Short mmCIF file of C-alpha atoms in Angstrom, two decimals:
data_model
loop_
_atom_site.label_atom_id
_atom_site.label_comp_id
_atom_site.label_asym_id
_atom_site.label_seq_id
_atom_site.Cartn_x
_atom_site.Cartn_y
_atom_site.Cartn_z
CA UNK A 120 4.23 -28.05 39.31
CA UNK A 121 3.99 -28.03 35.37
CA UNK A 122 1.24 -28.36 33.32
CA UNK A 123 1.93 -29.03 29.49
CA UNK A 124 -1.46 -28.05 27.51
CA UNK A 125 -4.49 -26.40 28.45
CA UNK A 126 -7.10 -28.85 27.05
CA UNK A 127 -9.47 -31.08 29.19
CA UNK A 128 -6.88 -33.26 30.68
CA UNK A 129 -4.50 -29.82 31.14
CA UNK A 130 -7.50 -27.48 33.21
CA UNK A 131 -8.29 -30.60 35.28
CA UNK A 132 -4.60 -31.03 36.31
CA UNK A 133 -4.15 -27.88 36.80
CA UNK A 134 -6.97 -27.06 39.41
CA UNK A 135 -6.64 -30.29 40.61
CA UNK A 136 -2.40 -29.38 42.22
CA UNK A 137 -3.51 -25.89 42.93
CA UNK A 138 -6.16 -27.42 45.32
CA UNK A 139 -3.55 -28.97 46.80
CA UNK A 140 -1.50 -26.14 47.65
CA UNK A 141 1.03 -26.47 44.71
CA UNK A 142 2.36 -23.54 43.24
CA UNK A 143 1.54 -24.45 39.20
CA UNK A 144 2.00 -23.33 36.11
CA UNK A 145 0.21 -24.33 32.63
CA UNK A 146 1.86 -23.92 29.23
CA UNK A 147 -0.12 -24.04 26.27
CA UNK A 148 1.03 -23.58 22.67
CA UNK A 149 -1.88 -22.59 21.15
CA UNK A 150 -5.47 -21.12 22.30
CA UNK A 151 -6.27 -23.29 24.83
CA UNK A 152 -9.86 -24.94 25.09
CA UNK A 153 -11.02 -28.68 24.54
CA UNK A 154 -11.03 -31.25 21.65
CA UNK A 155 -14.29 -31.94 22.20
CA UNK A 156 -16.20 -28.81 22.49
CA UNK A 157 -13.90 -27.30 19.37
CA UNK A 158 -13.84 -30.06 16.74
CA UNK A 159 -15.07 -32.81 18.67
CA UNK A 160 -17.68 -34.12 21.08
CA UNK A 161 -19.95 -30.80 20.78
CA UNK A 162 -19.58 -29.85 16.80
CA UNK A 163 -20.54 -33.47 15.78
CA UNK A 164 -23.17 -34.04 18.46
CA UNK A 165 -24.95 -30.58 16.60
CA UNK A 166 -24.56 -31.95 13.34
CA UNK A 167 -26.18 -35.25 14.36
CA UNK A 168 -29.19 -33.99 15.79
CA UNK A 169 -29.87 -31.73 12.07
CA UNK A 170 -29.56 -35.41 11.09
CA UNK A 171 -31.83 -36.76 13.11
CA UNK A 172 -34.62 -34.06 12.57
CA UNK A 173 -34.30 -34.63 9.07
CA UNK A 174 -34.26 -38.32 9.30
CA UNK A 175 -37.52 -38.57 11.42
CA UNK A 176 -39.24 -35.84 8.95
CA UNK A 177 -39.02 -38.31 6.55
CA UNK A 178 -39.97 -41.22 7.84
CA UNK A 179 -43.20 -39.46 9.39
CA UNK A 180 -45.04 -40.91 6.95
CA UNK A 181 -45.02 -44.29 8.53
CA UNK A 182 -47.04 -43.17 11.94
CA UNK A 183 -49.62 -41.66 9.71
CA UNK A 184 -47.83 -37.98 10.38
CA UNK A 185 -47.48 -36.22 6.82
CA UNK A 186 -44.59 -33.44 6.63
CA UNK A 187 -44.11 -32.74 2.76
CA UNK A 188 -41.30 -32.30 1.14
CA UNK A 189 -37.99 -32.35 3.43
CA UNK A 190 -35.27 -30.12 2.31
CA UNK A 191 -32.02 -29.52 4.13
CA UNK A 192 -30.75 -25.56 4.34
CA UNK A 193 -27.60 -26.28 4.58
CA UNK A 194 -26.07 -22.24 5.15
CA UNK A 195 -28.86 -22.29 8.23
CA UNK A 196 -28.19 -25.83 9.75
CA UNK A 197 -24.02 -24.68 9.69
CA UNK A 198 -25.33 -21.61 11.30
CA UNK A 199 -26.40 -23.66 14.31
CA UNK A 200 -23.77 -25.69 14.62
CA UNK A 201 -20.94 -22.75 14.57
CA UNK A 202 -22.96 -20.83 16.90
CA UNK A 203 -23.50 -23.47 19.14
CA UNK A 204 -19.98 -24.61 19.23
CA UNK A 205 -18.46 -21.32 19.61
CA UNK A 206 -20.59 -21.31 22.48
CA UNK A 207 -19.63 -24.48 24.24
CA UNK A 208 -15.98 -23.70 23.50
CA UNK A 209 -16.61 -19.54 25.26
CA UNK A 210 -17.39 -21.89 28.56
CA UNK A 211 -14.55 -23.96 28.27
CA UNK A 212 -12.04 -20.82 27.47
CA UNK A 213 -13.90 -18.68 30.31
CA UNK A 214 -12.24 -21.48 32.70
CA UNK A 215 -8.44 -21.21 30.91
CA UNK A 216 -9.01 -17.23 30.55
CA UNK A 217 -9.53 -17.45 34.67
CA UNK A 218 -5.94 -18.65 35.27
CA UNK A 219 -3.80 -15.93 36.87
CA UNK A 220 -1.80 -14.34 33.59
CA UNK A 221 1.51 -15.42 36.24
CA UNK A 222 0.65 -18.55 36.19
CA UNK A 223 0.26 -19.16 32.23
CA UNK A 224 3.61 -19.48 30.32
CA UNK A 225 2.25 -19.43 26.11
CA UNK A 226 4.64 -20.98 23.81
CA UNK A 227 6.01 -25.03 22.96
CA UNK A 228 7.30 -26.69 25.92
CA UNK A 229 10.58 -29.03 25.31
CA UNK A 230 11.96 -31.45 28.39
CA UNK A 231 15.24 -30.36 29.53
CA UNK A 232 15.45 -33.00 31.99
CA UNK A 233 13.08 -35.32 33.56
CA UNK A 234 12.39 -32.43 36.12
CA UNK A 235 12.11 -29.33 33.97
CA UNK A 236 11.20 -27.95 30.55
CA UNK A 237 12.50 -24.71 28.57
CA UNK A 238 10.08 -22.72 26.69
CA UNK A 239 12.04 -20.68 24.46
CA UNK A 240 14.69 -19.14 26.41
CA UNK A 241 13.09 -19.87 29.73
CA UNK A 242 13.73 -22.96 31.97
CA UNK A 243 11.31 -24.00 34.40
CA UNK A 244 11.92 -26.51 37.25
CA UNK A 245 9.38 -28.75 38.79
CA UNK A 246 9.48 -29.35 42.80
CA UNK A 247 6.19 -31.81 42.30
CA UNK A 248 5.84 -32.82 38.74
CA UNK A 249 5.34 -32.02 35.24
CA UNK A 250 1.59 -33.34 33.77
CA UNK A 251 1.77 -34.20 30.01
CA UNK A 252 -1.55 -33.21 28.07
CA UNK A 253 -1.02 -32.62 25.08
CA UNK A 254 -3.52 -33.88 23.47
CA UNK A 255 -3.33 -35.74 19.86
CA UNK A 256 -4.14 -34.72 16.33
CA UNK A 257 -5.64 -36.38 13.56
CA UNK A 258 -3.81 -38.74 11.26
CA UNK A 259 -4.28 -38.51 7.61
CA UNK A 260 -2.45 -41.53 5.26
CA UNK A 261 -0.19 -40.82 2.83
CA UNK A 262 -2.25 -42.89 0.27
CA UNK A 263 -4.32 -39.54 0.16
CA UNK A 264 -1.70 -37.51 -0.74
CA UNK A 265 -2.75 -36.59 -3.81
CA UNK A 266 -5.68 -34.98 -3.32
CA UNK A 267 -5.10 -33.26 -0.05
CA UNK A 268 -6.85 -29.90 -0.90
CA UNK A 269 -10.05 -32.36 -0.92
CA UNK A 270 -9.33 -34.12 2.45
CA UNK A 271 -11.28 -32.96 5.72
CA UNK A 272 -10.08 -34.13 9.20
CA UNK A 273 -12.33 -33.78 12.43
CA UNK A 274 -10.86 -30.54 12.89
CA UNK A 275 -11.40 -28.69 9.69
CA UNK A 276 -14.83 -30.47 9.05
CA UNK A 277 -17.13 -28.40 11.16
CA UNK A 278 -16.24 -25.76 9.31
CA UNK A 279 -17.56 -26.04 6.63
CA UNK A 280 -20.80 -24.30 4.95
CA UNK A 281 -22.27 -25.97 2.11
CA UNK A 282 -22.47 -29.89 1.64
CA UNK A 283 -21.08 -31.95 -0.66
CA UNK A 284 -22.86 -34.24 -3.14
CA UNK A 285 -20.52 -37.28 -2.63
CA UNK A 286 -18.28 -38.15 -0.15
CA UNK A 287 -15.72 -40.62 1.13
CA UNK A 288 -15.47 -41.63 4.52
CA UNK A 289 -12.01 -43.47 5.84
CA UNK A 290 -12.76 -45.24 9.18
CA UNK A 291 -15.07 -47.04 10.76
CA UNK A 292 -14.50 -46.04 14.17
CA UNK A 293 -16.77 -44.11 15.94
CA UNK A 294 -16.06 -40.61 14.53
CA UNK A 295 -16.06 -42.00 11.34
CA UNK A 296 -19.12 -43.90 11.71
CA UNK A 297 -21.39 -40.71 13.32
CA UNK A 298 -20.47 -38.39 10.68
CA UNK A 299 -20.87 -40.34 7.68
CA UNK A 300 -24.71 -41.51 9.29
CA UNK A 301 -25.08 -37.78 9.58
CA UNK A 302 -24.18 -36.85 5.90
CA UNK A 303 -26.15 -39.23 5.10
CA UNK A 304 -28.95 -38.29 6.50
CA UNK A 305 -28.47 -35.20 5.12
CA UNK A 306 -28.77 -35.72 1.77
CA UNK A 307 -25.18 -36.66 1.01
CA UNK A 308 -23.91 -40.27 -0.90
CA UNK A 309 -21.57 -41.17 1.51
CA UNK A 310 -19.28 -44.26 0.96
CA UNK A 311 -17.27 -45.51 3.78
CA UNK A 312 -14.01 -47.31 3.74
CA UNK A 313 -11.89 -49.25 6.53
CA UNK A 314 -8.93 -51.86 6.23
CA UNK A 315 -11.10 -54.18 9.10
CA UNK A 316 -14.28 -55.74 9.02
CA UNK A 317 -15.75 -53.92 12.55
CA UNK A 318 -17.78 -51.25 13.30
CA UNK A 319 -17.23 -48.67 15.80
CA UNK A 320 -14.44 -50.96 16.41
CA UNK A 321 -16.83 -53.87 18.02
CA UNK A 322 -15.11 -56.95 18.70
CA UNK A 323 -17.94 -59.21 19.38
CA UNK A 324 -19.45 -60.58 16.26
CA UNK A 325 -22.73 -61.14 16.72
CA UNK A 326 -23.06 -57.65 18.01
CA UNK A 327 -20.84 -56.01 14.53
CA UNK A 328 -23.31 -57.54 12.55
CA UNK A 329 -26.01 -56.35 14.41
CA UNK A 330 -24.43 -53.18 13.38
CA UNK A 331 -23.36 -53.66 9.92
CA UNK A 332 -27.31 -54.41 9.43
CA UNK A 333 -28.64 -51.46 10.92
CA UNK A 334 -25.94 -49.05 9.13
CA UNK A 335 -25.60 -51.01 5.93
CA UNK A 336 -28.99 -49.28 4.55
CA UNK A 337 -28.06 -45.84 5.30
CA UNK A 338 -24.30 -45.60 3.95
CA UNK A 339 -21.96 -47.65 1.44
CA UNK A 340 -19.94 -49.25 3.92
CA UNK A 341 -16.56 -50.83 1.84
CA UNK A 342 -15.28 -53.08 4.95
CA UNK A 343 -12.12 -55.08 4.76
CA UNK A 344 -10.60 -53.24 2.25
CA UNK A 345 -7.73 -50.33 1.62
CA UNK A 346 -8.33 -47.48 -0.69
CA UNK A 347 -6.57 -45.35 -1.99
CA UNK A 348 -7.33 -41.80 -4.33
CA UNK A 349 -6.39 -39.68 -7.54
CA UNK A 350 -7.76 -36.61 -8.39
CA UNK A 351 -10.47 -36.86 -11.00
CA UNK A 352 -12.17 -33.77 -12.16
CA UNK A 353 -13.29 -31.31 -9.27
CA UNK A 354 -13.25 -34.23 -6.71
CA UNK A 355 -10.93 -37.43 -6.37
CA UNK A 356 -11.64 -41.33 -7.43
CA UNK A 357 -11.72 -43.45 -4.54
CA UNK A 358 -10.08 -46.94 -5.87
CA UNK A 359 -10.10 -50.29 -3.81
CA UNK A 360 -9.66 -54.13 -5.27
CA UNK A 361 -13.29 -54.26 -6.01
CA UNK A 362 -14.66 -50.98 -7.43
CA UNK A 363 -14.21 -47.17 -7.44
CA UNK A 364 -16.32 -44.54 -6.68
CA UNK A 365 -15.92 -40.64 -7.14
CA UNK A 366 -16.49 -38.10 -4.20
CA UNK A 367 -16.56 -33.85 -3.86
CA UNK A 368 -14.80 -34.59 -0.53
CA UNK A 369 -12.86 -36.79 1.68
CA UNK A 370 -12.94 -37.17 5.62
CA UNK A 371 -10.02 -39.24 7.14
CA UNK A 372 -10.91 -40.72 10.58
CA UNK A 373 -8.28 -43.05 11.07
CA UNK A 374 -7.26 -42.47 14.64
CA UNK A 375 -5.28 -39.93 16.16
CA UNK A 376 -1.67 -39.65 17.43
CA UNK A 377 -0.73 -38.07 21.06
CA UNK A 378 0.86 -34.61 20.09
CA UNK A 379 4.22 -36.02 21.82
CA UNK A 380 6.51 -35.23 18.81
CA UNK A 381 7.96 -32.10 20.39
CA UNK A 382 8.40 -32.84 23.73
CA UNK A 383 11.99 -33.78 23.10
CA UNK A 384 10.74 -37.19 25.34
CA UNK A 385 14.57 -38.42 24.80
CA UNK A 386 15.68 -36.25 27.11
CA UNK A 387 13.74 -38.04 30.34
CA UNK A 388 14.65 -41.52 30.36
CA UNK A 389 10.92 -42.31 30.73
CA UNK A 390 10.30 -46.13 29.00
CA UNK A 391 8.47 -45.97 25.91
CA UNK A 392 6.12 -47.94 23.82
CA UNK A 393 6.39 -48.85 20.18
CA UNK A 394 4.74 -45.70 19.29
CA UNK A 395 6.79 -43.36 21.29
CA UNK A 396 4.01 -43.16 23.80
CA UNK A 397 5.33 -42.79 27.83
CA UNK A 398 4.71 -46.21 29.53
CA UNK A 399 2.65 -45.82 33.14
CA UNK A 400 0.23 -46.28 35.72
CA UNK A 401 -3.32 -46.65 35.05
CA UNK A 402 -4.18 -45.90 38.54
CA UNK A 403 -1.83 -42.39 39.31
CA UNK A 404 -0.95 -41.86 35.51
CA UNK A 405 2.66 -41.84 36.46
CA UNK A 406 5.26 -42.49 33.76
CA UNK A 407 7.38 -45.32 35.97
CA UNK A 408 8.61 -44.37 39.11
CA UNK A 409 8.98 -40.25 37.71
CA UNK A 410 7.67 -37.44 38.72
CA UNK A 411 6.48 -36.99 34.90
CA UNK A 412 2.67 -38.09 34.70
CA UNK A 413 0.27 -38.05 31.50
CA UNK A 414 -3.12 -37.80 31.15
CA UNK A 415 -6.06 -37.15 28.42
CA UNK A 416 -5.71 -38.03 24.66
CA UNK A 417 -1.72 -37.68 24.91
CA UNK A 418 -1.78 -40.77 26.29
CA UNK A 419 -3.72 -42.77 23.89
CA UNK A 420 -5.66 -44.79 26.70
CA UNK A 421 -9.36 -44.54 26.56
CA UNK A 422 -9.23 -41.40 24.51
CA UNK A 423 -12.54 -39.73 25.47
CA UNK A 424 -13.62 -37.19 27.49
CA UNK A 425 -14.53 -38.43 30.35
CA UNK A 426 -11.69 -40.02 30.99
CA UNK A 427 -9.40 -37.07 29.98
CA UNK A 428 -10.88 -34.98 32.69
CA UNK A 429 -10.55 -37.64 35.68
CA UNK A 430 -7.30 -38.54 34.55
CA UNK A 431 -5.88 -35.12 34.42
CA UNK A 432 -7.46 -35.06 37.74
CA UNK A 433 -5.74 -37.78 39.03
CA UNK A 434 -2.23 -36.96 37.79
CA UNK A 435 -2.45 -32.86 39.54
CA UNK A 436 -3.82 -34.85 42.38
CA UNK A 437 -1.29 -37.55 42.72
CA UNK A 438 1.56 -35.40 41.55
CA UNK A 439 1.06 -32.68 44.31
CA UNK A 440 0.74 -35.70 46.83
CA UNK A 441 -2.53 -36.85 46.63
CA UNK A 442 -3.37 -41.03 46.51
CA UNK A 443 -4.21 -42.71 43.25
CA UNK A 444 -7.35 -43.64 42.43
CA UNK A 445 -9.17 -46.65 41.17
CA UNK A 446 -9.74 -47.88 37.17
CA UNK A 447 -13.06 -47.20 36.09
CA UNK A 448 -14.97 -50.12 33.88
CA UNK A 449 -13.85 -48.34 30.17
CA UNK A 450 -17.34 -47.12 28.61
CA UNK A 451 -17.07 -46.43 24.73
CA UNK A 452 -19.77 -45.29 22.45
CA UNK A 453 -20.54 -44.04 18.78
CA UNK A 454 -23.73 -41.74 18.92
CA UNK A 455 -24.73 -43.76 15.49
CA UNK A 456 -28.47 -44.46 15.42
CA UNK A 457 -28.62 -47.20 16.62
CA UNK A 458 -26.23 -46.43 19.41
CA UNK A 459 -22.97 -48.60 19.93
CA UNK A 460 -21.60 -49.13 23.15
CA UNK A 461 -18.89 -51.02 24.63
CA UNK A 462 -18.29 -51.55 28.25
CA UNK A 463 -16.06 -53.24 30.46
CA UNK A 464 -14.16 -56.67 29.36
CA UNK A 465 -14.05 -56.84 25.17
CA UNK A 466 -15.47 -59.89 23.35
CA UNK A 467 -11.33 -60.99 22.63
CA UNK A 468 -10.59 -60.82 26.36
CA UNK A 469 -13.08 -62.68 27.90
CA UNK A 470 -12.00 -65.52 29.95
CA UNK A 471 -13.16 -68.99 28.76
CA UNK A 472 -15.63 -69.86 31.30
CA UNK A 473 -17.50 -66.35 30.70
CA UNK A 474 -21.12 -66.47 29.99
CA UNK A 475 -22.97 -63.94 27.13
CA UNK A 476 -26.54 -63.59 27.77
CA UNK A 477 -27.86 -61.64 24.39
CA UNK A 478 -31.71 -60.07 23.77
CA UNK A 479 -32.63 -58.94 20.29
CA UNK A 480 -34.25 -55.24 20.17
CA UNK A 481 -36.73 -56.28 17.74
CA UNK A 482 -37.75 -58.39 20.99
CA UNK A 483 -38.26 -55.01 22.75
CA UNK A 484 -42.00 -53.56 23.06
CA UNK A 485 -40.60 -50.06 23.19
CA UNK A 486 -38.54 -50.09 20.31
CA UNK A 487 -41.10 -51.77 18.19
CA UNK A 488 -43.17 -48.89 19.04
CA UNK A 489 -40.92 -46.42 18.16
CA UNK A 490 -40.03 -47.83 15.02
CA UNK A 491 -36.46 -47.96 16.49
CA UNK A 492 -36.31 -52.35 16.43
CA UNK A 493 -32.76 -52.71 15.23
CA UNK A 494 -30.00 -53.95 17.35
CA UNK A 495 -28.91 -56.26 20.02
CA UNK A 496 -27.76 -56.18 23.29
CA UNK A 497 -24.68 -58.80 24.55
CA UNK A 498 -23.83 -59.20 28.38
CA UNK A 499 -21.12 -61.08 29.57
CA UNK A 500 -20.35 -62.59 33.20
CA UNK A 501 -18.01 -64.35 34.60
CA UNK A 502 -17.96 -67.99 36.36
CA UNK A 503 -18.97 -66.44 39.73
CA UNK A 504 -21.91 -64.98 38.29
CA UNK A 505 -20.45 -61.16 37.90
CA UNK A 506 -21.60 -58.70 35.36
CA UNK A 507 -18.08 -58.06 33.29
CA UNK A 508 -18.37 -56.65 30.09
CA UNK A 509 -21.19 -55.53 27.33
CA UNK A 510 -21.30 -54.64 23.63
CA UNK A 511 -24.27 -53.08 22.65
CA UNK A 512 -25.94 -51.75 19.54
CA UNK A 513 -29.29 -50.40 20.54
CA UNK A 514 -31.70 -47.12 20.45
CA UNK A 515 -30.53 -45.36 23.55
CA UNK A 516 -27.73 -47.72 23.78
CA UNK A 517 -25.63 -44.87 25.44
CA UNK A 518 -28.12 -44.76 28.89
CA UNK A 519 -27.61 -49.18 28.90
CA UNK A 520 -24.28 -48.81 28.42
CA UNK A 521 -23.94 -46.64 31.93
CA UNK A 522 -26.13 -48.75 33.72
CA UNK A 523 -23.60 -51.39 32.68
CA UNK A 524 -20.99 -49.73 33.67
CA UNK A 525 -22.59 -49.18 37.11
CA UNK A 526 -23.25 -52.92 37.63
CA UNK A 527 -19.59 -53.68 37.11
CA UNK A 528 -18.04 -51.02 39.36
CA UNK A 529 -20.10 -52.15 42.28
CA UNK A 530 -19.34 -55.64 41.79
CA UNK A 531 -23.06 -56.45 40.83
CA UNK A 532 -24.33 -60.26 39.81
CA UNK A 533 -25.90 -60.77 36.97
CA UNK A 534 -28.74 -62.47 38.80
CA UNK A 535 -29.32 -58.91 41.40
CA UNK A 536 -28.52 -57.22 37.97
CA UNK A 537 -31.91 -58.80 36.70
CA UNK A 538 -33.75 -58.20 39.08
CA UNK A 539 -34.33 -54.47 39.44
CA UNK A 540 -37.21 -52.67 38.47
CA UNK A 541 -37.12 -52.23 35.27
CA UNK A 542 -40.12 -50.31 34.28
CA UNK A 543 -42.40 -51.20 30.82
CA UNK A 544 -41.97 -50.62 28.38
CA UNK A 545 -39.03 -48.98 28.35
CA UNK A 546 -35.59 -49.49 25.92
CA UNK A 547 -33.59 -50.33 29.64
CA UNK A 548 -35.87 -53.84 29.84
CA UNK A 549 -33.13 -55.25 27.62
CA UNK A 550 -30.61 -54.95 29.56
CA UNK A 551 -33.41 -57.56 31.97
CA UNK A 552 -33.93 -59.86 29.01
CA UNK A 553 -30.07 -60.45 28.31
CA UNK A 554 -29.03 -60.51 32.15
CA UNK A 555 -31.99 -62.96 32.63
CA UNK A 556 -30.75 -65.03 29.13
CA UNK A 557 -27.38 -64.85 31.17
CA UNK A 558 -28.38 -66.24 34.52
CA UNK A 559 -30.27 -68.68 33.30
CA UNK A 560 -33.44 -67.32 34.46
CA UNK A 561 -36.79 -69.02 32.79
CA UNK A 562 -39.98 -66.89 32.85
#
């Protein structure tokens, strides 16, 4: 079997068809290691919790708690973060660095046919399969051409070692959204800028403006428009129909595009997508009826984490004769404060008969007493009573959200989904107040 990229997906696949018996090999281009432990996940999660410290120092004041004057050290909070990264990416590259040297072809990996790839000189043949992980890498619009020596991408931001005055921020999603809240919080103007009017890309209004409240005090948010940048001094001049505003630096988080572009895909016959993306199977991760499967960011389905490692699972699994497996309710987050969380069925996609039960944090005893009271928590069921779906904007949103997730997977109704035992006061007693607002339940 082949393996194309050592990242999440790639190591997953990888132990996944040598469990099985099948004699694989992994090619990877570059160092190896994960997205999200290198410039991803890991990095940003560090830099949010500086945030956070430095966000709850100053707002001591307010529980009676008096801390003085906050200052940020910005050389020692970059410290942390580098060290702690390199750290979590050591673990990660302990597991590629275990691979048997035989077994690890380095270099770029071009299809030859829909059964083997060359790697320079070198053509290899797959018996089983050939596992596309490739990952994706950042995009960065053209309209910021201009001042590219200012512009920062997800994976050149966490290396920095100083912080800027201003900043721009392009994207809302949730990258976007947690790293502008954490500049922010650390002392930096930040001004963010996205083409839609969502948030973490929420699709259910009541729950984006939920959102839009709770972030709208902490950062500039410019939604529903395009902008576009000159250079203007040291730093650039963010322009938009509306206003302008100047920044030290820009980060792009627009999205990311599967790293397909030199696979030489044209050379399979696989079916494609608009965006040059292999068509497949949700279930196996097969491409078609092929023996070519895809997993992880490459395939621009649910690109995050978790579902990088069980799909790369899947596809060494399935590809070296294994069964596939079933589709997990999606679970999407942005580790904003407040959290947002989307689960299952989106707002758009609900069917017309579905019911939204809905429960304001403010409503929440816990919250209120953490001083944590913005937010709201949507649940939506279906005709027969069935938890479906969830959007979610909440302190702690992220533990709802899996609870959520839960219900749906085991087929839970709303009704049984009320009545658990939810424990007081806790933040998880709104999921009870919106399933109960759902079902119809009166106190």
């Amino acid at each position: 079997m082949i393996v194309i990229g050592a990242g999440t997906a790639g190591l997953k696949a990888y132990k996944a068809a040598t469990a099985r018996g099948a004699d694989t090999v992994i090619i990877e281009a570059g160092p190896g290691g994960s997205t999200c432990t290198r410039v991803g996940c890991m990095p940003s999660k560090l830099l949010l919790a500086a945030a956070r410290v430095a966000h709850q120092a100053r707002g001591a004041e307010r529980f009676g708690v008096t801390t003085g004057k906050i200052e940020i050290d910005a050389a020692a909070m970059w410290a942390r973060v580098h060290q702690e990264r390199d750290r979590f990416v050591a673990s990660v590259l302990e597991e590629y660095h275990a691979i048997p040297d035989t077994q690890v072809v380095h270099g770029t990996a071009r299809f030859d046919d829909d059964d083997a790839v060359r790697v320079g000189d070198s053509r290899i043949v797959a018996r089983h399969g050939i596992v596309i992980a490739t990952g994706a890498n950042p995009i960065v619009p053209d309209s910021l051409d201009a001042v590219r020596d200012l512009v920062h991408t997800h994976e050149t931001i966490f290396e920095l070692d100083t912080l800027p005055k201003r900043m721009a921020v392009l994207g809302a999603g949730p990258l976007g959204l947690e790293l502008a809240q954490a500049f922010a919080r650390l002392g930096v103007s930040v001004s963010l800028f996205d083409p839609s009017d969502k948030l973490g890309a929420l699709t259910d209004p009541v729950a984006n403006e939920a959102a839009i409240a709770a972030l709208g005090g902490e950062i500039d948010l410019h939604l529903g428009v395009e902008a576009k940048a000159e250079p203007a001094g040291d730093g650039a001049r963010l322009m938009w129909d509306g206003g302008s505003a100047e920044v030290d630096l820009i980060l792009a988080a627009t999205g990311r595009k599967p790293a397909l572009d030199t696979l030489d895909l044209d050379r399979t016959g696989l079916e494609l997508d608009d965006h040059g993306t292999p068509l497949f199977d949700h279930a196996s991760r097969r491409c078609g009826d092929s023996r070519i499967f895809i997993a992880g960011d490459a395939n621009a389905w649910r690109p995050v984490l978790h579902e990088a490692a069980r799909g790369g699972q899947i596809a060494g699994d399935v590809a070296a004769g294994g069964e596939p497996r079933r589709v997990l309710p999606s679970l999407a987050m942005a580790f904003t404060e407040p959290n947002i969380v989307q689960v299952g069925t989106d707002f758009p996609d609900l069917p017309d008969d579905a019911r939204i039960g809905c429960a304001k944090v403010s409503d929440n005893g816990r919250a209120t007493a953490d001083g944590h009271d913005e937010g709201v928590v949507r649940l939506y069921g279906d005709a027969d009573g069935l938890l479906i779906g969830a959007s979610i904007v909440a302190p702690e949103g992220e533990h709802l959200g899996h609870l959520v997730a839960l219900g749906i997977d085991r087929g839970i109704d709303v009704a049984t989904f009320a009545d658990q035992p939810w424990y007081h006061p806790t933040i998880e007693e709104l999921l009870q107040s919106a399933a109960r607002d759902l079902a119809g339940i009166k106190d």
